[in-house]
């Protein structure tokens, strides 16, 4: 197990690294017979997420362990008005690299996101998962998420919806240092003013 991981905002120079994490995970999933993410990463979308300050990378000892994007953007095809979508933070593009699996890094990333949702005054941390990835569904349930429902739309491969109460911490993974920073400046550079960190574990 890693002693502690760092979760920090991604920089524009790391868009390619995040896309590479997607590709590596896609190949790993294919080797396991899972049809999830069998297409190239959308680097334009990753760039938008990095620029908006919602894409994060997970590192330890200078090495990438994974990535996560968290925002308040509820997918309207999945989350209905009855779900009170503004009361949640949503996790997207959650990747733990194959070499970091089995070390409970995923549990740490979800604990970090849960704490982040709580700090934002939200009630829920929510994710949507690939409908056919039953192992991933079991994993989320094992991490304290409840299965809300599965939205089965023919043009969407994701749609298994899960949520966990904001602030719920399993403590199953290594501790983390969570860094935050203001958004990028208009010229695309990231301001370092006001950067702060918080610890857990």
mmCIF file of C-alpha atoms in Angstrom:
data_model
loop_
_atom_site.group_PDB
_atom_site.id
_atom_site.type_symbol
_atom_site.label_atom_id
_atom_site.label_comp_id
_atom_site.label_asym_id
_atom_site.label_seq_id
_atom_site.Cartn_x
_atom_site.Cartn_y
_atom_site.Cartn_z
ATOM 1 C CA UNK A 1 0.000 0.000 0.000
ATOM 2 C CA UNK A 2 1.198 3.518 -0.752
ATOM 3 C CA UNK A 3 1.926 5.523 2.401
ATOM 4 C CA UNK A 4 0.110 8.546 1.006
ATOM 5 C CA UNK A 5 -1.062 9.714 -2.382
ATOM 6 C CA UNK A 6 -1.415 13.236 -3.733
ATOM 7 C CA UNK A 7 -4.551 14.297 -5.567
ATOM 8 C CA UNK A 8 -4.104 17.610 -7.330
ATOM 9 C CA UNK A 9 -5.537 19.609 -10.208
ATOM 10 C CA UNK A 10 -4.177 18.507 -13.585
ATOM 11 C CA UNK A 11 -2.203 20.951 -15.683
ATOM 12 C CA UNK A 12 -2.688 21.543 -19.395
ATOM 13 C CA UNK A 13 0.650 19.856 -19.990
ATOM 14 C CA UNK A 14 -0.901 16.649 -18.589
ATOM 15 C CA UNK A 15 -3.783 16.280 -21.048
ATOM 16 C CA UNK A 16 -1.805 13.721 -23.027
ATOM 17 C CA UNK A 17 -0.915 11.855 -19.824
ATOM 18 C CA UNK A 18 -4.609 11.581 -18.887
ATOM 19 C CA UNK A 19 -5.445 10.376 -22.394
ATOM 20 C CA UNK A 20 -2.664 7.801 -22.052
ATOM 21 C CA UNK A 21 -4.167 6.598 -18.747
ATOM 22 C CA UNK A 22 -7.483 6.109 -20.567
ATOM 23 C CA UNK A 23 -5.784 4.125 -23.330
ATOM 24 C CA UNK A 24 -3.837 1.941 -20.900
ATOM 25 C CA UNK A 25 -6.995 1.209 -18.931
ATOM 26 C CA UNK A 26 -8.918 0.506 -22.139
ATOM 27 C CA UNK A 27 -6.366 -2.150 -23.090
ATOM 28 C CA UNK A 28 -6.471 -3.632 -19.594
ATOM 29 C CA UNK A 29 -10.274 -3.818 -19.670
ATOM 30 C CA UNK A 30 -10.162 -5.494 -23.090
ATOM 31 C CA UNK A 31 -7.722 -8.098 -21.737
ATOM 32 C CA UNK A 32 -10.306 -8.860 -19.024
ATOM 33 C CA UNK A 33 -13.099 -9.292 -21.566
ATOM 34 C CA UNK A 34 -14.799 -5.998 -20.643
ATOM 35 C CA UNK A 35 -16.059 -3.841 -23.519
ATOM 36 C CA UNK A 36 -15.797 -0.550 -21.623
ATOM 37 C CA UNK A 37 -13.930 2.421 -23.183
ATOM 38 C CA UNK A 38 -12.938 0.637 -26.378
ATOM 39 C CA UNK A 39 -12.455 3.917 -28.222
ATOM 40 C CA UNK A 40 -9.914 6.754 -28.056
ATOM 41 C CA UNK A 41 -9.959 9.299 -25.249
ATOM 42 C CA UNK A 42 -11.570 12.631 -26.075
ATOM 43 C CA UNK A 43 -8.617 14.974 -25.640
ATOM 44 C CA UNK A 44 -10.727 18.040 -26.377
ATOM 45 C CA UNK A 45 -13.020 17.191 -23.477
ATOM 46 C CA UNK A 46 -10.069 16.441 -21.219
ATOM 47 C CA UNK A 47 -8.603 19.838 -22.128
ATOM 48 C CA UNK A 48 -11.881 21.552 -21.246
ATOM 49 C CA UNK A 49 -12.004 19.759 -17.906
ATOM 50 C CA UNK A 50 -8.391 20.638 -17.104
ATOM 51 C CA UNK A 51 -8.984 24.273 -18.047
ATOM 52 C CA UNK A 52 -12.087 24.448 -15.860
ATOM 53 C CA UNK A 53 -10.133 23.023 -12.919
ATOM 54 C CA UNK A 54 -12.243 19.869 -12.559
ATOM 55 C CA UNK A 55 -9.728 17.254 -13.760
ATOM 56 C CA UNK A 56 -7.338 15.858 -11.155
ATOM 57 C CA UNK A 57 -4.402 13.482 -11.233
ATOM 58 C CA UNK A 58 -3.459 10.984 -8.524
ATOM 59 C CA UNK A 59 0.260 10.576 -7.898
ATOM 60 C CA UNK A 60 2.726 8.991 -5.497
ATOM 61 C CA UNK A 61 6.488 9.447 -5.495
ATOM 62 C CA UNK A 62 6.241 11.329 -8.762
ATOM 63 C CA UNK A 63 4.364 8.551 -10.579
ATOM 64 C CA UNK A 64 0.820 8.665 -11.922
ATOM 65 C CA UNK A 65 -1.617 6.305 -10.232
ATOM 66 C CA UNK A 66 -4.811 7.540 -11.853
ATOM 67 C CA UNK A 67 -7.145 10.426 -12.538
ATOM 68 C CA UNK A 68 -10.642 11.654 -11.720
ATOM 69 C CA UNK A 69 -12.833 14.516 -12.883
ATOM 70 C CA UNK A 70 -15.350 15.927 -10.407
ATOM 71 C CA UNK A 71 -17.928 18.590 -11.140
ATOM 72 C CA UNK A 72 -21.545 19.567 -10.596
ATOM 73 C CA UNK A 73 -22.622 18.571 -14.101
ATOM 74 C CA UNK A 74 -25.396 16.001 -13.774
ATOM 75 C CA UNK A 75 -25.984 14.135 -17.026
ATOM 76 C CA UNK A 76 -29.601 15.031 -17.887
ATOM 77 C CA UNK A 77 -30.106 11.674 -19.613
ATOM 78 C CA UNK A 78 -29.323 9.896 -16.352
ATOM 79 C CA UNK A 79 -30.276 12.117 -13.426
ATOM 80 C CA UNK A 80 -33.869 13.346 -13.322
ATOM 81 C CA UNK A 81 -35.382 16.301 -11.498
ATOM 82 C CA UNK A 82 -36.633 13.943 -8.794
ATOM 83 C CA UNK A 83 -32.981 13.122 -8.019
ATOM 84 C CA UNK A 84 -32.339 16.771 -7.070
ATOM 85 C CA UNK A 85 -29.229 16.868 -9.272
ATOM 86 C CA UNK A 86 -27.876 20.103 -7.806
ATOM 87 C CA UNK A 87 -27.417 18.371 -4.439
ATOM 88 C CA UNK A 88 -24.521 16.242 -5.673
ATOM 89 C CA UNK A 89 -21.013 16.281 -7.042
ATOM 90 C CA UNK A 90 -20.403 13.865 -9.911
ATOM 91 C CA UNK A 91 -17.333 11.749 -10.554
ATOM 92 C CA UNK A 92 -16.307 11.166 -14.169
ATOM 93 C CA UNK A 93 -13.450 9.466 -15.968
ATOM 94 C CA UNK A 94 -12.319 7.686 -12.810
ATOM 95 C CA UNK A 95 -9.174 5.736 -13.633
ATOM 96 C CA UNK A 96 -6.821 3.748 -11.433
ATOM 97 C CA UNK A 97 -3.924 2.466 -13.508
ATOM 98 C CA UNK A 98 -3.372 -1.301 -13.614
ATOM 99 C CA UNK A 99 -0.046 -1.091 -11.750
ATOM 100 C CA UNK A 100 -1.809 0.668 -8.831
ATOM 101 C CA UNK A 101 -4.656 -1.808 -8.532
ATOM 102 C CA UNK A 102 -4.913 -3.992 -5.470
ATOM 103 C CA UNK A 103 -3.557 -1.197 -3.257
ATOM 104 C CA UNK A 104 -6.910 0.430 -2.404
ATOM 105 C CA UNK A 105 -6.007 3.628 -4.265
ATOM 106 C CA UNK A 106 -9.532 3.682 -5.703
ATOM 107 C CA UNK A 107 -10.975 3.736 -2.187
ATOM 108 C CA UNK A 108 -8.785 6.740 -1.389
ATOM 109 C CA UNK A 109 -9.881 8.607 -4.508
ATOM 110 C CA UNK A 110 -13.543 8.022 -3.661
ATOM 111 C CA UNK A 111 -12.966 9.121 -0.057
ATOM 112 C CA UNK A 112 -11.316 12.299 -1.376
ATOM 113 C CA UNK A 113 -14.247 12.958 -3.731
ATOM 114 C CA UNK A 114 -16.716 12.299 -0.916
ATOM 115 C CA UNK A 115 -14.918 14.775 1.330
ATOM 116 C CA UNK A 116 -14.825 17.274 -1.547
ATOM 117 C CA UNK A 117 -18.593 16.936 -2.013
ATOM 118 C CA UNK A 118 -19.107 17.525 1.693
ATOM 119 C CA UNK A 119 -16.890 20.622 1.612
ATOM 120 C CA UNK A 120 -18.983 21.933 -1.288
ATOM 121 C CA UNK A 121 -22.133 21.590 0.820
ATOM 122 C CA UNK A 122 -23.540 18.740 -1.258
ATOM 123 C CA UNK A 123 -25.550 15.772 -0.057
ATOM 124 C CA UNK A 124 -24.253 13.129 -2.479
ATOM 125 C CA UNK A 125 -21.255 11.889 -4.405
ATOM 126 C CA UNK A 126 -22.598 10.303 -7.577
ATOM 127 C CA UNK A 127 -21.139 8.258 -10.421
ATOM 128 C CA UNK A 128 -22.483 6.519 -13.491
ATOM 129 C CA UNK A 129 -20.915 3.235 -14.534
ATOM 130 C CA UNK A 130 -20.738 1.094 -17.662
ATOM 131 C CA UNK A 131 -23.901 -0.985 -17.778
ATOM 132 C CA UNK A 132 -22.152 -4.270 -18.586
ATOM 133 C CA UNK A 133 -19.265 -3.884 -16.127
ATOM 134 C CA UNK A 134 -20.765 -5.905 -13.300
ATOM 135 C CA UNK A 135 -17.451 -6.101 -11.446
ATOM 136 C CA UNK A 136 -17.321 -2.296 -11.282
ATOM 137 C CA UNK A 137 -20.901 -2.214 -9.989
ATOM 138 C CA UNK A 138 -19.976 -4.629 -7.206
ATOM 139 C CA UNK A 139 -16.929 -2.520 -6.415
ATOM 140 C CA UNK A 140 -18.994 0.645 -5.968
ATOM 141 C CA UNK A 141 -21.445 -1.181 -3.733
ATOM 142 C CA UNK A 142 -18.504 -2.460 -1.702
ATOM 143 C CA UNK A 143 -17.384 1.149 -1.301
ATOM 144 C CA UNK A 144 -20.678 2.119 0.282
ATOM 145 C CA UNK A 145 -22.547 3.330 -2.803
ATOM 146 C CA UNK A 146 -26.174 2.465 -3.347
ATOM 147 C CA UNK A 147 -27.416 1.469 -6.787
ATOM 148 C CA UNK A 148 -30.041 4.083 -7.618
ATOM 149 C CA UNK A 149 -31.130 2.526 -10.924
ATOM 150 C CA UNK A 150 -29.826 1.620 -14.363
ATOM 151 C CA UNK A 151 -30.877 3.839 -17.250
ATOM 152 C CA UNK A 152 -30.801 1.681 -20.374
ATOM 153 C CA UNK A 153 -30.605 3.998 -23.377
ATOM 154 C CA UNK A 154 -29.629 2.380 -26.703
ATOM 155 C CA UNK A 155 -27.143 5.133 -27.572
ATOM 156 C CA UNK A 156 -25.386 5.112 -24.172
ATOM 157 C CA UNK A 157 -23.104 2.385 -22.852
ATOM 158 C CA UNK A 158 -22.982 3.874 -19.370
ATOM 159 C CA UNK A 159 -26.094 4.230 -17.237
ATOM 160 C CA UNK A 160 -25.706 2.284 -13.989
ATOM 161 C CA UNK A 161 -26.208 5.033 -11.407
ATOM 162 C CA UNK A 162 -24.695 4.987 -7.929
ATOM 163 C CA UNK A 163 -24.548 7.459 -5.050
ATOM 164 C CA UNK A 164 -22.911 7.694 -1.639
ATOM 165 C CA UNK A 165 -23.643 10.222 1.053
ATOM 166 C CA UNK A 166 -21.163 13.100 0.940
ATOM 167 C CA UNK A 167 -18.623 12.952 3.725
ATOM 168 C CA UNK A 168 -18.730 9.154 3.983
ATOM 169 C CA UNK A 169 -15.158 7.927 4.439
ATOM 170 C CA UNK A 170 -14.258 4.247 4.300
ATOM 171 C CA UNK A 171 -10.627 4.755 5.253
ATOM 172 C CA UNK A 172 -9.805 1.580 3.338
ATOM 173 C CA UNK A 173 -7.014 3.120 1.267
ATOM 174 C CA UNK A 174 -3.820 5.067 1.900
ATOM 175 C CA UNK A 175 -4.011 8.607 3.234
ATOM 176 C CA UNK A 176 -4.024 11.496 0.815
ATOM 177 C CA UNK A 177 -2.873 15.049 0.365
ATOM 178 C CA UNK A 178 -5.552 16.900 -1.576
ATOM 179 C CA UNK A 179 -4.399 20.067 -3.314
ATOM 180 C CA UNK A 180 -6.627 22.774 -4.717
ATOM 181 C CA UNK A 181 -5.828 25.799 -6.794
ATOM 182 C CA UNK A 182 -7.662 28.644 -8.529
ATOM 183 C CA UNK A 183 -8.722 28.153 -12.134
ATOM 184 C CA UNK A 184 -6.423 28.772 -15.076
ATOM 185 C CA UNK A 185 -5.674 32.314 -16.137
ATOM 186 C CA UNK A 186 -7.116 33.494 -19.492
ATOM 187 C CA UNK A 187 -3.820 32.689 -21.249
ATOM 188 C CA UNK A 188 -4.093 29.063 -20.153
ATOM 189 C CA UNK A 189 -1.486 29.158 -17.402
ATOM 190 C CA UNK A 190 -2.422 27.987 -13.918
ATOM 191 C CA UNK A 191 -2.244 30.478 -11.094
ATOM 192 C CA UNK A 192 -0.462 29.280 -7.967
ATOM 193 C CA UNK A 193 -1.931 31.974 -5.756
ATOM 194 C CA UNK A 194 -4.072 30.631 -2.961
ATOM 195 C CA UNK A 195 -3.143 26.986 -3.469
ATOM 196 C CA UNK A 196 -3.920 24.961 -0.362
ATOM 197 C CA UNK A 197 -3.885 21.377 0.775
ATOM 198 C CA UNK A 198 -5.789 19.114 3.109
ATOM 199 C CA UNK A 199 -4.892 15.747 4.543
ATOM 200 C CA UNK A 200 -6.642 12.548 5.466
ATOM 201 C CA UNK A 201 -5.330 9.286 6.784
#
